[in-house]
Short mmCIF file of C-alpha atoms in Angstrom, two decimals:
data_model
loop_
_atom_site.label_atom_id
_atom_site.label_comp_id
_atom_site.label_asym_id
_atom_site.label_seq_id
_atom_site.Cartn_x
_atom_site.Cartn_y
_atom_site.Cartn_z
CA UNK A 180 168.67 126.49 111.59
CA UNK A 181 170.98 128.75 111.77
CA UNK A 182 174.66 129.75 110.72
CA UNK A 183 176.78 131.30 112.55
CA UNK A 184 180.60 131.81 113.39
CA UNK A 185 182.28 129.57 115.88
CA UNK A 186 182.72 131.09 119.18
CA UNK A 187 185.44 129.39 121.82
CA UNK A 188 182.37 128.40 124.57
CA UNK A 189 181.37 125.98 121.40
CA UNK A 190 183.96 123.05 121.57
CA UNK A 191 182.77 120.64 123.82
CA UNK A 192 179.65 120.07 121.64
CA UNK A 193 181.83 120.35 118.57
CA UNK A 194 184.69 117.68 119.33
CA UNK A 195 181.17 115.88 120.56
CA UNK A 196 180.06 116.14 116.96
CA UNK A 197 183.83 115.27 115.83
CA UNK A 198 183.65 112.05 117.50
CA UNK A 199 180.20 111.06 115.17
CA UNK A 200 181.57 111.63 112.10
CA UNK A 201 184.66 108.86 111.98
CA UNK A 202 185.71 108.54 108.13
CA UNK A 203 188.68 106.86 106.43
CA UNK A 204 187.68 103.57 105.60
CA UNK A 205 188.40 100.82 106.00
CA UNK A 206 189.99 101.94 109.34
CA UNK A 207 187.93 105.02 110.03
CA UNK A 208 189.51 107.59 112.18
CA UNK A 209 188.18 110.90 114.19
CA UNK A 210 190.27 114.06 114.86
CA UNK A 211 191.90 114.30 118.26
CA UNK A 212 192.34 118.05 119.59
CA UNK A 213 192.73 120.67 121.91
CA UNK A 214 190.12 123.25 120.04
CA UNK A 215 188.45 122.16 117.37
CA UNK A 216 189.37 125.31 115.97
CA UNK A 217 193.68 124.34 116.13
CA UNK A 218 193.35 123.48 112.54
CA UNK A 219 191.68 126.05 110.89
CA UNK A 220 193.84 128.74 112.88
CA UNK A 221 196.96 127.46 111.34
CA UNK A 222 195.64 129.66 108.36
CA UNK A 223 196.08 133.82 108.36
CA UNK A 224 192.68 134.36 107.39
CA UNK A 225 189.90 131.79 107.67
CA UNK A 226 186.13 131.37 109.59
CA UNK A 227 184.55 128.36 111.29
CA UNK A 228 180.67 127.60 110.43
CA UNK A 229 178.74 126.59 113.29
CA UNK A 230 175.06 125.19 112.47
CA UNK A 231 172.26 125.18 115.17
CA UNK A 232 168.74 124.21 115.55
CA UNK A 233 166.85 124.49 118.43
CA UNK A 234 170.77 125.15 120.29
CA UNK A 235 171.71 122.24 119.41
CA UNK A 236 175.24 122.42 117.42
CA UNK A 237 174.03 120.18 114.04
CA UNK A 238 176.45 120.31 111.58
CA UNK A 239 180.22 122.79 110.84
CA UNK A 240 182.32 123.22 108.62
CA UNK A 241 185.80 125.68 107.77
CA UNK A 242 187.54 127.54 105.52
CA UNK A 243 190.88 129.50 104.97
CA UNK A 244 191.66 132.16 102.64
CA UNK A 245 194.99 131.94 100.31
CA UNK A 246 196.87 134.95 98.14
CA UNK A 247 198.13 132.54 95.31
CA UNK A 248 199.13 131.15 91.10
CA UNK A 249 197.30 129.10 88.80
CA UNK A 250 199.59 129.20 85.71
CA UNK A 251 200.94 132.29 86.88
CA UNK A 252 198.17 133.96 87.22
CA UNK A 253 197.21 135.78 90.74
CA UNK A 254 194.55 134.42 92.00
CA UNK A 255 192.41 134.15 95.79
CA UNK A 256 191.27 130.81 96.57
CA UNK A 257 189.52 129.17 99.23
CA UNK A 258 190.05 125.86 101.01
CA UNK A 259 187.21 124.11 102.37
CA UNK A 260 187.28 121.50 104.95
CA UNK A 261 186.48 119.91 108.20
CA UNK A 262 182.72 119.33 107.72
CA UNK A 263 181.07 117.47 109.72
CA UNK A 264 176.93 116.69 109.83
CA UNK A 265 175.71 115.19 113.05
CA UNK A 266 174.15 111.65 111.95
CA UNK A 267 170.63 112.13 113.27
CA UNK A 268 169.60 114.54 110.78
CA UNK A 269 172.02 113.36 107.93
CA UNK A 270 170.23 113.79 104.28
CA UNK A 271 168.44 116.95 104.85
CA UNK A 272 170.25 119.55 103.06
CA UNK A 273 172.78 120.74 106.23
CA UNK A 274 175.99 119.98 104.19
CA UNK A 275 174.90 121.79 101.53
CA UNK A 276 174.57 124.93 103.45
CA UNK A 277 177.96 124.27 105.15
CA UNK A 278 179.17 124.48 101.87
CA UNK A 279 177.15 127.53 100.52
CA UNK A 280 177.75 129.27 103.53
CA UNK A 281 181.48 128.66 103.35
CA UNK A 282 180.98 130.18 99.52
CA UNK A 283 179.60 133.14 100.01
CA UNK A 284 182.00 133.75 102.62
CA UNK A 285 184.56 133.29 99.72
CA UNK A 286 182.34 135.31 97.42
CA UNK A 287 182.58 138.01 99.36
CA UNK A 288 186.05 137.85 100.07
CA UNK A 289 186.67 137.94 95.98
CA UNK A 290 187.72 134.17 95.71
CA UNK A 291 188.01 132.90 92.69
CA UNK A 292 187.04 129.43 93.02
CA UNK A 293 187.29 126.97 96.04
CA UNK A 294 188.57 123.31 96.52
CA UNK A 295 188.30 120.62 99.05
CA UNK A 296 190.57 116.95 100.19
CA UNK A 297 187.79 114.35 100.39
CA UNK A 298 188.89 110.74 101.64
CA UNK A 299 188.86 108.48 98.69
CA UNK A 300 186.45 105.72 100.38
CA UNK A 301 183.85 108.56 101.58
CA UNK A 302 181.59 108.49 98.87
CA UNK A 303 178.73 110.60 99.93
CA UNK A 304 181.07 113.54 100.60
CA UNK A 305 182.56 112.92 97.38
CA UNK A 306 178.40 113.03 95.47
CA UNK A 307 177.62 116.03 97.69
CA UNK A 308 180.56 118.03 96.25
CA UNK A 309 180.11 116.85 92.65
CA UNK A 310 176.02 117.92 92.81
CA UNK A 311 177.60 121.04 93.81
CA UNK A 312 179.60 122.04 91.09
CA UNK A 313 182.87 121.01 92.25
CA UNK A 314 185.36 118.92 89.69
CA UNK A 315 188.05 115.47 90.82
CA UNK A 316 190.90 118.03 90.09
CA UNK A 317 193.65 115.25 91.39
CA UNK A 318 194.30 112.73 93.58
CA UNK A 319 196.87 112.59 96.54
CA UNK A 320 198.34 110.19 98.70
CA UNK A 321 199.05 110.34 102.34
CA UNK A 322 202.00 108.30 103.03
CA UNK A 323 203.24 106.88 106.92
CA UNK A 324 206.05 105.67 108.31
CA UNK A 325 206.82 104.19 111.49
CA UNK A 326 210.02 105.10 113.42
CA UNK A 327 212.98 102.61 112.26
CA UNK A 328 216.68 102.15 113.54
CA UNK A 329 219.10 103.28 110.68
CA UNK A 330 220.97 100.49 109.29
CA UNK A 331 223.48 102.12 106.99
CA UNK A 332 225.00 105.17 108.53
CA UNK A 333 226.40 107.50 105.94
CA UNK A 334 229.24 109.43 106.14
CA UNK A 335 227.98 112.49 106.39
CA UNK A 336 225.23 113.55 108.73
CA UNK A 337 222.35 116.49 107.30
CA UNK A 338 222.42 119.77 109.91
CA UNK A 339 218.57 121.24 110.48
CA UNK A 340 217.65 124.20 112.27
CA UNK A 341 214.22 125.42 114.50
CA UNK A 342 214.16 128.96 112.05
CA UNK A 343 211.30 128.65 109.92
CA UNK A 344 212.98 130.65 107.64
CA UNK A 345 216.22 128.46 106.96
CA UNK A 346 215.98 126.89 103.73
CA UNK A 347 213.34 129.03 102.22
CA UNK A 348 215.08 129.59 99.10
CA UNK A 349 215.51 126.44 97.95
CA UNK A 350 211.94 125.28 98.66
CA UNK A 351 210.85 128.35 96.86
CA UNK A 352 213.10 127.61 94.09
CA UNK A 353 211.47 124.31 93.76
CA UNK A 354 208.13 124.67 94.21
CA UNK A 355 207.19 128.33 93.42
CA UNK A 356 206.41 127.69 90.15
CA UNK A 357 203.08 125.22 90.97
CA UNK A 358 200.49 126.14 91.00
CA UNK A 359 198.16 127.11 94.68
CA UNK A 360 202.13 127.57 95.84
CA UNK A 361 201.93 129.82 99.16
CA UNK A 362 205.52 130.86 101.02
CA UNK A 363 203.43 130.98 104.32
CA UNK A 364 203.52 127.55 105.11
CA UNK A 365 206.55 126.82 106.84
CA UNK A 366 206.25 130.25 109.19
CA UNK A 367 202.53 128.76 109.82
CA UNK A 368 203.77 125.85 111.76
CA UNK A 369 206.77 127.36 113.21
CA UNK A 370 206.40 127.14 116.69
CA UNK A 371 204.98 123.15 116.19
CA UNK A 372 208.34 122.00 116.34
CA UNK A 373 209.41 123.24 112.82
CA UNK A 374 212.82 121.78 111.74
CA UNK A 375 214.24 122.03 108.24
CA UNK A 376 216.94 119.17 107.78
CA UNK A 377 219.43 120.27 105.12
CA UNK A 378 222.41 117.62 103.39
CA UNK A 379 224.74 120.37 101.41
CA UNK A 380 227.84 118.72 99.85
CA UNK A 381 228.15 121.24 97.21
CA UNK A 382 228.39 122.03 93.39
CA UNK A 383 224.36 122.05 93.71
CA UNK A 384 224.50 118.56 95.50
CA UNK A 385 222.27 119.36 97.85
CA UNK A 386 218.78 118.48 99.48
CA UNK A 387 216.11 119.35 102.67
CA UNK A 388 213.30 117.98 104.56
CA UNK A 389 210.87 120.04 106.83
CA UNK A 390 208.83 119.16 109.51
CA UNK A 391 206.47 119.98 112.04
CA UNK A 392 204.44 117.93 114.80
CA UNK A 393 201.08 118.05 113.78
CA UNK A 394 199.88 116.34 116.95
CA UNK A 395 200.56 119.76 117.99
CA UNK A 396 197.20 120.46 116.16
CA UNK A 397 195.56 117.81 115.64
CA UNK A 398 196.12 113.68 115.42
CA UNK A 399 193.81 111.14 113.80
CA UNK A 400 192.58 108.56 116.22
CA UNK A 401 190.70 105.61 115.54
CA UNK A 402 187.42 105.64 115.66
CA UNK A 403 186.69 102.41 117.29
CA UNK A 404 188.74 103.51 120.57
CA UNK A 405 187.07 105.28 123.59
CA UNK A 406 188.14 109.22 122.57
CA UNK A 407 191.11 109.70 125.02
CA UNK A 408 190.92 113.52 127.33
CA UNK A 409 192.96 115.90 127.30
CA UNK A 410 195.22 114.68 130.17
CA UNK A 411 195.49 111.39 128.66
CA UNK A 412 196.79 112.63 125.16
CA UNK A 413 199.69 114.98 127.26
CA UNK A 414 200.46 111.67 128.90
CA UNK A 415 201.18 109.83 126.07
CA UNK A 416 203.27 112.40 124.93
CA UNK A 417 203.03 110.57 121.60
CA UNK A 418 204.82 113.02 118.41
CA UNK A 419 203.36 112.56 114.46
CA UNK A 420 205.56 114.41 112.51
CA UNK A 421 204.65 116.41 109.29
CA UNK A 422 207.14 116.15 106.69
CA UNK A 423 206.61 118.22 103.56
CA UNK A 424 208.36 121.06 101.39
CA UNK A 425 210.96 118.34 100.08
CA UNK A 426 213.56 119.40 98.00
CA UNK A 427 216.15 117.53 96.05
CA UNK A 428 213.99 114.38 94.34
CA UNK A 429 216.89 114.63 91.77
CA UNK A 430 219.55 113.82 94.35
CA UNK A 431 217.41 110.64 96.06
CA UNK A 432 220.52 109.11 97.72
CA UNK A 433 220.70 112.62 99.21
CA UNK A 434 216.93 112.83 100.82
CA UNK A 435 217.04 109.30 101.37
CA UNK A 436 219.74 109.88 103.93
CA UNK A 437 217.80 113.01 105.94
CA UNK A 438 214.87 110.58 105.74
CA UNK A 439 216.69 108.00 106.82
CA UNK A 440 218.48 110.62 109.92
CA UNK A 441 214.75 111.52 110.87
CA UNK A 442 213.29 107.47 111.14
CA UNK A 443 216.24 107.19 113.12
CA UNK A 444 215.72 109.92 115.97
CA UNK A 445 212.62 109.07 116.37
CA UNK A 446 212.90 105.97 117.73
CA UNK A 447 214.17 107.17 120.86
CA UNK A 448 212.37 111.02 120.34
CA UNK A 449 208.65 109.45 121.56
CA UNK A 450 207.59 109.86 117.61
CA UNK A 451 204.83 107.49 117.39
CA UNK A 452 204.32 107.82 113.07
CA UNK A 453 206.14 110.20 110.37
CA UNK A 454 203.61 111.06 107.41
CA UNK A 455 204.28 113.22 103.69
CA UNK A 456 201.56 114.15 101.81
CA UNK A 457 201.72 114.02 97.94
CA UNK A 458 200.49 115.11 94.26
CA UNK A 459 200.42 111.73 92.33
CA UNK A 460 201.80 113.80 89.63
CA UNK A 461 204.37 114.32 92.00
CA UNK A 462 207.64 111.82 90.81
CA UNK A 463 209.32 111.39 93.71
CA UNK A 464 212.30 109.04 94.65
CA UNK A 465 211.12 105.44 94.97
CA UNK A 466 211.72 105.11 98.65
CA UNK A 467 208.76 107.40 99.53
CA UNK A 468 206.65 104.73 98.34
CA UNK A 469 208.48 101.35 99.52
CA UNK A 470 209.21 102.52 103.03
CA UNK A 471 205.21 103.36 103.51
CA UNK A 472 203.48 101.12 105.84
CA UNK A 473 199.95 103.26 105.06
CA UNK A 474 199.03 104.76 102.41
CA UNK A 475 195.57 106.86 102.45
CA UNK A 476 194.21 108.43 98.95
CA UNK A 477 192.14 111.87 99.16
CA UNK A 478 190.23 113.82 95.74
CA UNK A 479 191.48 117.25 95.52
CA UNK A 480 188.20 118.88 94.27
CA UNK A 481 187.59 122.63 92.86
CA UNK A 482 184.67 124.38 91.61
CA UNK A 483 184.94 128.32 89.99
CA UNK A 484 183.40 130.93 92.12
CA UNK A 485 183.86 133.77 89.48
CA UNK A 486 182.77 132.89 86.27
CA UNK A 487 184.81 135.65 84.63
CA UNK A 488 187.81 133.13 85.30
CA UNK A 489 188.51 130.15 83.54
CA UNK A 490 192.04 128.82 85.27
CA UNK A 491 195.18 127.71 83.25
CA UNK A 492 195.97 124.39 85.00
CA UNK A 493 199.83 123.46 84.80
CA UNK A 494 200.38 120.03 83.38
CA UNK A 495 203.13 119.56 86.72
CA UNK A 496 202.17 118.19 89.95
CA UNK A 497 200.26 120.85 92.24
CA UNK A 498 202.13 122.26 95.44
CA UNK A 499 200.41 120.29 98.95
CA UNK A 500 199.76 122.84 101.75
CA UNK A 501 201.32 120.83 104.66
CA UNK A 502 198.74 122.30 106.36
CA UNK A 503 195.24 121.21 105.23
CA UNK A 504 195.42 117.40 105.73
#
């Protein structure tokens, strides 16, 4: 068994491996993407590792590195994701070898810790990471919504911008004190249909939601359906909008007006679904839950890599990077 770095010619074999590894009970899914590396390439600093045996790819994993804060202390952390092992060779230590290799890479780059997100129904992955010393840090919720025509037209209309820096001051004010905050999420998805929608009535009465079209990067595809070709997916032309950096949780009426506007536009804009990822501790307005047609739960697991560091987690919601799920 050999572990090496990704090469572009690995994509066909890696996408074949992706199709062998559905997850997300009770409705298993896989990721459709044009290139396997596209998820990792959302990050400025990343590595994709490939496991080979007798000239066949039997496993893979990816890791990104980011500089952020925990408890107000500047730290460097790694996000481990896209762990895949061929079902025919599972229970032979390959998954552990992939995670170990990701950690070795992070340690060599001065990372203080590593984390990942695991679907709560993926018992095998949860056991693997627990065995390797990861703790369950937070529970996350991925909420999905269908396009829906607005039934109540408000007297004011939110404005929108396609410039990733528009609204950054509001986002920073809202999120900069949270653990794991990074300022470059909007910039990283700026070329993928990014929009920022803002409703500002003055006197601090302001709310905003950012979004990008995740289908440019990957789409969750039902595992029981035939895997589509790139041509078939392009012909479908279905957008999947990821909402993020929602500002104005104490202005729920304004925030819901933006939300309803986005769902209304989505009806005639070839949008298949909208989604929002939040920390369970986040006190978001109730309509986010009431309007969701599906919820998928994840565990954020974390491991300290630098033994001289003891994280001082804040008793507050964590910042969720929209690129990570």
